[in-house]
PDB file of C-alpha atoms in Angstrom:
ATOM      1  CA  MET A   1      28.301  26.174  16.830  1.00 73.00           C
ATOM      2  CA  THR A   2      30.598  24.153  14.629  1.00 79.00           C
ATOM      3  CA  GLU A   3      29.879  20.578  13.578  1.00 83.00           C
ATOM      4  CA  ASP A   4      32.383  19.218  16.076  1.00 86.00           C
ATOM      5  CA  GLU A   5      30.899  21.334  18.864  1.00 83.00           C
ATOM      6  CA  PHE A   6      27.419  20.175  17.900  1.00 84.00           C
ATOM      7  CA  ASP A   7      28.597  16.480  17.903  1.00 87.00           C
ATOM      8  CA  ALA A   8      30.038  16.932  21.422  1.00 89.00           C
ATOM      9  CA  PHE A   9      26.784  18.678  22.552  1.00 87.00           C
ATOM     10  CA  TYR A  10      24.745  15.824  21.136  1.00 90.00           C
ATOM     11  CA  ALA A  11      26.894  13.182  22.807  1.00 93.00           C
ATOM     12  CA  ALA A  12      26.679  14.946  26.161  1.00 91.00           C
ATOM     13  CA  THR A  13      22.971  15.761  26.226  1.00 92.00           C
ATOM     14  CA  PHE A  14      21.203  13.037  24.249  1.00 93.00           C
ATOM     15  CA  PRO A  15      21.148  10.484  27.086  1.00 93.00           C
ATOM     16  CA  ARG A  16      19.949  13.068  29.629  1.00 92.00           C
ATOM     17  CA  LEU A  17      17.225  14.481  27.320  1.00 93.00           C
ATOM     18  CA  THR A  18      16.107  10.927  26.443  1.00 92.00           C
ATOM     19  CA  GLY A  19      15.764  10.106  30.118  1.00 91.00           C
ATOM     20  CA  GLN A  20      13.789  13.280  30.726  1.00 88.00           C
ATOM     21  CA  LEU A  21      11.460  12.676  27.824  1.00 89.00           C
ATOM     22  CA  SER A  22      11.174   9.033  28.706  1.00 87.00           C
ATOM     23  CA  ALA A  23       9.740  10.096  32.088  1.00 88.00           C
ATOM     24  CA  PHE A  24       7.410  12.498  30.286  1.00 85.00           C
ATOM     25  CA  THR A  25       6.139  10.015  27.668  1.00 83.00           C
ATOM     26  CA  GLY A  26       6.384   6.789  29.532  1.00 85.00           C
ATOM     27  CA  ASP A  27       7.977   5.191  26.506  1.00 88.00           C
ATOM     28  CA  ARG A  28      11.766   5.110  26.002  1.00 90.00           C
ATOM     29  CA  GLU A  29      11.602   4.464  22.282  1.00 92.00           C
ATOM     30  CA  GLU A  30       9.187   7.317  21.838  1.00 91.00           C
ATOM     31  CA  ALA A  31      11.425   9.546  23.833  1.00 91.00           C
ATOM     32  CA  GLN A  32      14.426   8.616  21.687  1.00 93.00           C
ATOM     33  CA  ASP A  33      12.442   9.329  18.545  1.00 93.00           C
ATOM     34  CA  VAL A  34      11.288  12.789  19.565  1.00 94.00           C
ATOM     35  CA  VAL A  35      14.707  13.802  21.055  1.00 94.00           C
ATOM     36  CA  GLN A  36      16.384  12.663  17.772  1.00 93.00           C
ATOM     37  CA  GLU A  37      13.863  14.645  15.813  1.00 93.00           C
ATOM     38  CA  ALA A  38      14.541  17.751  17.971  1.00 92.00           C
ATOM     39  CA  PHE A  39      18.273  17.358  17.322  1.00 92.00           C
ATOM     40  CA  VAL A  40      17.653  17.125  13.544  1.00 91.00           C
ATOM     41  CA  ARG A  41      15.759  20.357  13.715  1.00 89.00           C
ATOM     42  CA  ALA A  42      18.557  21.889  15.804  1.00 88.00           C
ATOM     43  CA  TRP A  43      21.164  20.784  13.305  1.00 85.00           C
ATOM     44  CA  ASP A  44      19.694  23.059  10.654  1.00 82.00           C
ATOM     45  CA  ARG A  45      19.792  26.032  13.057  1.00 78.00           C
ATOM     46  CA  ARG A  46      23.055  25.237  14.920  1.00 75.00           C
ATOM     47  CA  ALA A  47      24.862  28.348  13.533  1.00 71.00           C
ATOM     48  CA  ASP A  48      22.109  30.769  14.609  1.00 71.00           C
ATOM     49  CA  PHE A  49      20.738  29.828  17.988  1.00 63.00           C
ATOM     50  CA  LEU A  50      23.017  27.472  19.766  1.00 60.00           C
ATOM     51  CA  ALA A  51      25.927  29.826  20.402  1.00 56.00           C
ATOM     52  CA  ASP A  52      24.547  32.020  23.191  1.00 62.00           C
ATOM     53  CA  GLU A  53      21.210  30.617  24.168  1.00 73.00           C
ATOM     54  CA  ALA A  54      20.255  27.516  26.175  1.00 81.00           C
ATOM     55  CA  PRO A  55      20.397  24.828  23.426  1.00 84.00           C
ATOM     56  CA  GLU A  56      19.484  21.975  25.705  1.00 86.00           C
ATOM     57  CA  ALA A  57      16.314  23.752  26.928  1.00 87.00           C
ATOM     58  CA  TRP A  58      15.402  24.465  23.242  1.00 86.00           C
ATOM     59  CA  ILE A  59      15.822  20.878  22.247  1.00 90.00           C
ATOM     60  CA  ARG A  60      13.895  19.603  25.327  1.00 90.00           C
ATOM     61  CA  THR A  61      11.061  22.045  24.537  1.00 90.00           C
ATOM     62  CA  VAL A  62      10.969  20.931  20.863  1.00 91.00           C
ATOM     63  CA  ALA A  63      11.059  17.266  21.862  1.00 93.00           C
ATOM     64  CA  MET A  64       8.194  17.752  24.429  1.00 93.00           C
ATOM     65  CA  ARG A  65       6.102  19.502  21.780  1.00 94.00           C
ATOM     66  CA  LEU A  66       6.718  16.696  19.299  1.00 93.00           C
ATOM     67  CA  ALA A  67       5.762  14.100  21.880  1.00 92.00           C
ATOM     68  CA  VAL A  68       2.536  15.998  22.692  1.00 92.00           C
ATOM     69  CA  SER A  69       1.735  16.378  18.959  1.00 92.00           C
ATOM     70  CA  ARG A  70       2.260  12.625  18.395  1.00 90.00           C
ATOM     71  CA  TRP A  71       0.051  11.871  21.405  1.00 90.00           C
ATOM     72  CA  ARG A  72      -2.652  14.155  20.092  1.00 91.00           C
ATOM     73  CA  ARG A  73      -2.562  12.624  16.645  1.00 91.00           C
ATOM     74  CA  ALA A  74      -2.791   9.110  18.130  1.00 89.00           C
ATOM     75  CA  ARG A  75      -5.676  10.142  20.365  1.00 89.00           C
ATOM     76  CA  ARG A  76      -7.567  11.691  17.380  1.00 90.00           C
ATOM     77  CA  TRP A  77      -6.954   8.568  15.318  1.00 89.00           C
ATOM     78  CA  LEU A  78      -8.310   6.430  18.148  1.00 87.00           C
ATOM     79  CA  GLU A  79     -11.368   8.632  18.505  1.00 87.00           C
ATOM     80  CA  LEU A  80     -11.951   8.391  14.728  1.00 85.00           C
ATOM     81  CA  VAL A  81     -11.611   4.607  14.815  1.00 83.00           C
ATOM     82  CA  ARG A  82     -14.051   4.357  17.710  1.00 84.00           C
ATOM     83  CA  ARG A  83     -16.579   6.589  15.965  1.00 83.00           C
ATOM     84  CA  THR A  84     -16.394   4.829  12.588  1.00 78.00           C
ATOM     85  CA  PRO A  85     -18.718   1.946  12.377  1.00 77.00           C
ATOM     86  CA  PRO A  86     -17.328  -1.314  11.224  1.00 73.00           C
ATOM     87  CA  PRO A  87     -17.784  -1.883   7.499  1.00 73.00           C
ATOM     88  CA  ASP A  88     -20.696  -3.955   6.276  1.00 75.00           C
ATOM     89  CA  SER A  89     -19.722  -7.466   5.554  1.00 76.00           C
ATOM     90  CA  THR A  90     -18.490  -7.796   1.992  1.00 75.00           C
ATOM     91  CA  PRO A  91     -20.307 -10.554   0.102  1.00 79.00           C
ATOM     92  CA  GLY A  92     -18.150 -13.205  -1.388  1.00 80.00           C
ATOM     93  CA  PRO A  93     -17.804 -13.691  -5.112  1.00 83.00           C
ATOM     94  CA  GLY A  94     -20.888 -14.749  -6.962  1.00 86.00           C
ATOM     95  CA  PRO A  95     -21.195 -18.076  -8.819  1.00 87.00           C
ATOM     96  CA  ASP A  96     -20.517 -16.427 -12.252  1.00 85.00           C
ATOM     97  CA  HIS A  97     -17.269 -14.900 -10.864  1.00 84.00           C
ATOM     98  CA  THR A  98     -16.228 -18.193  -9.376  1.00 87.00           C
ATOM     99  CA  ALA A  99     -16.911 -20.132 -12.583  1.00 86.00           C
ATOM    100  CA  LEU A 100     -14.968 -17.588 -14.630  1.00 87.00           C
ATOM    101  CA  VAL A 101     -11.959 -17.781 -12.274  1.00 87.00           C
ATOM    102  CA  ALA A 102     -12.064 -21.557 -12.373  1.00 89.00           C
ATOM    103  CA  ALA A 103     -12.286 -21.604 -16.135  1.00 89.00           C
ATOM    104  CA  LEU A 104      -9.408 -19.144 -16.465  1.00 90.00           C
ATOM    105  CA  ARG A 105      -7.261 -21.338 -14.354  1.00 90.00           C
ATOM    106  CA  GLN A 106      -7.767 -24.154 -16.833  1.00 92.00           C
ATOM    107  CA  LEU A 107      -6.322 -22.087 -19.703  1.00 91.00           C
ATOM    108  CA  PRO A 108      -2.622 -22.220 -20.581  1.00 92.00           C
ATOM    109  CA  LYS A 109      -0.720 -19.317 -19.007  1.00 91.00           C
ATOM    110  CA  ALA A 110      -0.201 -17.379 -22.292  1.00 91.00           C
ATOM    111  CA  GLN A 111      -3.878 -17.571 -23.171  1.00 92.00           C
ATOM    112  CA  ARG A 112      -4.974 -16.665 -19.702  1.00 91.00           C
ATOM    113  CA  MET A 113      -2.675 -13.661 -19.633  1.00 90.00           C
ATOM    114  CA  VAL A 114      -3.970 -12.141 -22.856  1.00 92.00           C
ATOM    115  CA  ILE A 115      -7.569 -12.841 -21.948  1.00 92.00           C
ATOM    116  CA  VAL A 116      -7.233 -11.096 -18.603  1.00 90.00           C
ATOM    117  CA  LEU A 117      -5.174  -8.164 -20.062  1.00 90.00           C
ATOM    118  CA  HIS A 118      -7.508  -7.583 -22.991  1.00 91.00           C
ATOM    119  CA  HIS A 119     -10.961  -8.278 -21.504  1.00 89.00           C
ATOM    120  CA  LEU A 120     -10.531  -7.443 -17.818  1.00 84.00           C
ATOM    121  CA  CYS A 121      -7.899  -4.757 -17.926  1.00 86.00           C
ATOM    122  CA  ASP A 122      -8.901  -3.137 -21.279  1.00 89.00           C
ATOM    123  CA  VAL A 123      -5.356  -3.386 -22.809  1.00 90.00           C
ATOM    124  CA  SER A 124      -5.212  -3.236 -26.580  1.00 93.00           C
ATOM    125  CA  VAL A 125      -3.914  -6.161 -28.626  1.00 94.00           C
ATOM    126  CA  GLU A 126      -1.036  -3.952 -29.789  1.00 94.00           C
ATOM    127  CA  GLN A 127      -0.115  -2.997 -26.216  1.00 91.00           C
ATOM    128  CA  ILE A 128      -0.222  -6.632 -25.119  1.00 92.00           C
ATOM    129  CA  ALA A 129       2.025  -7.547 -27.970  1.00 93.00           C
ATOM    130  CA  SER A 130       4.464  -4.741 -27.030  1.00 91.00           C
ATOM    131  CA  ASP A 131       4.448  -5.665 -23.345  1.00 88.00           C
ATOM    132  CA  THR A 132       4.843  -9.465 -23.843  1.00 87.00           C
ATOM    133  CA  GLY A 133       7.212  -9.281 -26.838  1.00 91.00           C
ATOM    134  CA  ALA A 134       4.817 -11.528 -28.786  1.00 92.00           C
ATOM    135  CA  PRO A 135       3.723 -10.658 -32.325  1.00 95.00           C
ATOM    136  CA  VAL A 136       0.289  -9.114 -32.761  1.00 95.00           C
ATOM    137  CA  GLY A 137      -0.899 -12.169 -34.705  1.00 96.00           C
ATOM    138  CA  THR A 138       0.200 -14.469 -31.817  1.00 95.00           C
ATOM    139  CA  VAL A 139      -1.761 -12.361 -29.368  1.00 94.00           C
ATOM    140  CA  LYS A 140      -4.827 -12.508 -31.556  1.00 95.00           C
ATOM    141  CA  ALA A 141      -4.486 -16.274 -31.893  1.00 96.00           C
ATOM    142  CA  ARG A 142      -4.146 -16.635 -28.113  1.00 95.00           C
ATOM    143  CA  LEU A 143      -7.238 -14.481 -27.621  1.00 95.00           C
ATOM    144  CA  TYR A 144      -9.210 -16.597 -30.120  1.00 95.00           C
ATOM    145  CA  ARG A 145      -8.126 -19.946 -28.620  1.00 95.00           C
ATOM    146  CA  GLY A 146      -8.609 -18.698 -25.044  1.00 93.00           C
ATOM    147  CA  ARG A 147     -12.141 -17.436 -25.762  1.00 94.00           C
ATOM    148  CA  ALA A 148     -12.979 -20.662 -27.456  1.00 93.00           C
ATOM    149  CA  ALA A 149     -11.732 -22.708 -24.532  1.00 92.00           C
ATOM    150  CA  LEU A 150     -13.640 -20.446 -22.083  1.00 91.00           C
ATOM    151  CA  ALA A 151     -16.833 -20.786 -24.106  1.00 90.00           C
ATOM    152  CA  LYS A 152     -16.588 -24.590 -23.886  1.00 90.00           C
ATOM    153  CA  GLN A 153     -16.040 -24.430 -20.190  1.00 88.00           C
ATOM    154  CA  LEU A 154     -18.664 -21.848 -19.360  1.00 87.00           C
ATOM    155  CA  THR A 155     -21.504 -23.005 -21.780  1.00 85.00           C
ATOM    156  CA  PRO A 156     -23.852 -25.367 -20.113  1.00 76.00           C
ATOM    157  CA  ASP A 157     -24.016 -28.836 -21.637  1.00 66.00           C
ATOM    158  CA  GLU A 158     -27.768 -29.048 -21.381  1.00 53.00           C
ATOM    159  CA  THR A 159     -30.698 -26.802 -22.057  1.00 48.00           C
ATOM    160  CA  ALA A 160     -34.050 -26.928 -20.385  1.00 48.00           C
ATOM    161  CA  ASP A 161     -35.274 -29.352 -23.061  1.00 50.00           C
ATOM    162  CA  GLY A 162     -32.419 -31.830 -22.627  1.00 47.00           C
ATOM    163  CA  PRO A 163     -28.939 -32.323 -24.116  1.00 48.00           C
ATOM    164  CA  VAL A 164     -27.738 -29.934 -26.771  1.00 47.00           C
ATOM    165  CA  ARG A 165     -27.411 -31.421 -30.182  1.00 45.00           C
ATOM    166  CA  ASN A 166     -25.867 -30.193 -33.359  1.00 45.00           C
ATOM    167  CA  ARG A 167     -28.080 -29.475 -36.331  1.00 42.00           C
ATOM    168  CA  LYS A 168     -27.447 -32.686 -38.113  1.00 43.00           C
ATOM    169  CA  GLU A 169     -28.449 -34.832 -35.124  1.00 46.00           C
ATOM    170  CA  SER A 170     -31.687 -32.881 -34.596  1.00 44.00           C
ATOM    171  CA  GLY A 171     -32.671 -33.323 -38.241  1.00 45.00           C
ATOM    172  CA  ARG A 172     -32.513 -29.582 -38.877  1.00 46.00           C
ATOM    173  CA  VAL A 173     -30.064 -28.732 -41.571  1.00 45.00           C
ATOM    174  CA  GLY A 174     -29.817 -25.151 -42.392  1.00 41.00           C
TER     175      GLY A 174
END
């Protein structure tokens, strides 16, 4: 069957086959999908089988098998979903995580980016410099400043004994 003959065959039989499969599946869109898929498979074999045999019957059979396969897959998936217990509730982030995220948000974007890449994503300083286009020294400076800012934000201002004092204020010089 030539391409032109196949095109004419498609135009003449697609609506009829879609109607038949629509009655079979109960879903017009599903019927169109499986008939279309059957025609795609027939296209690859048009020179071999469509000349003397009953091409419409072959396409209908392939489309019906495709529809049944889809239905079986959907049914298996539904059975699996019904058998699978719902996941345990996932606990929210802890106070340490929440504090870290809040502190990171306070950093300038450039510092936050290098802190996250280096400490949370394990990216080397050299790779960060390459990825961002910043010199290695700039990346190191951003890491230093970002860590210092995080330390100020995440270090408690008071200890169990009261406010933290520097050594000169406490009388201990060392």
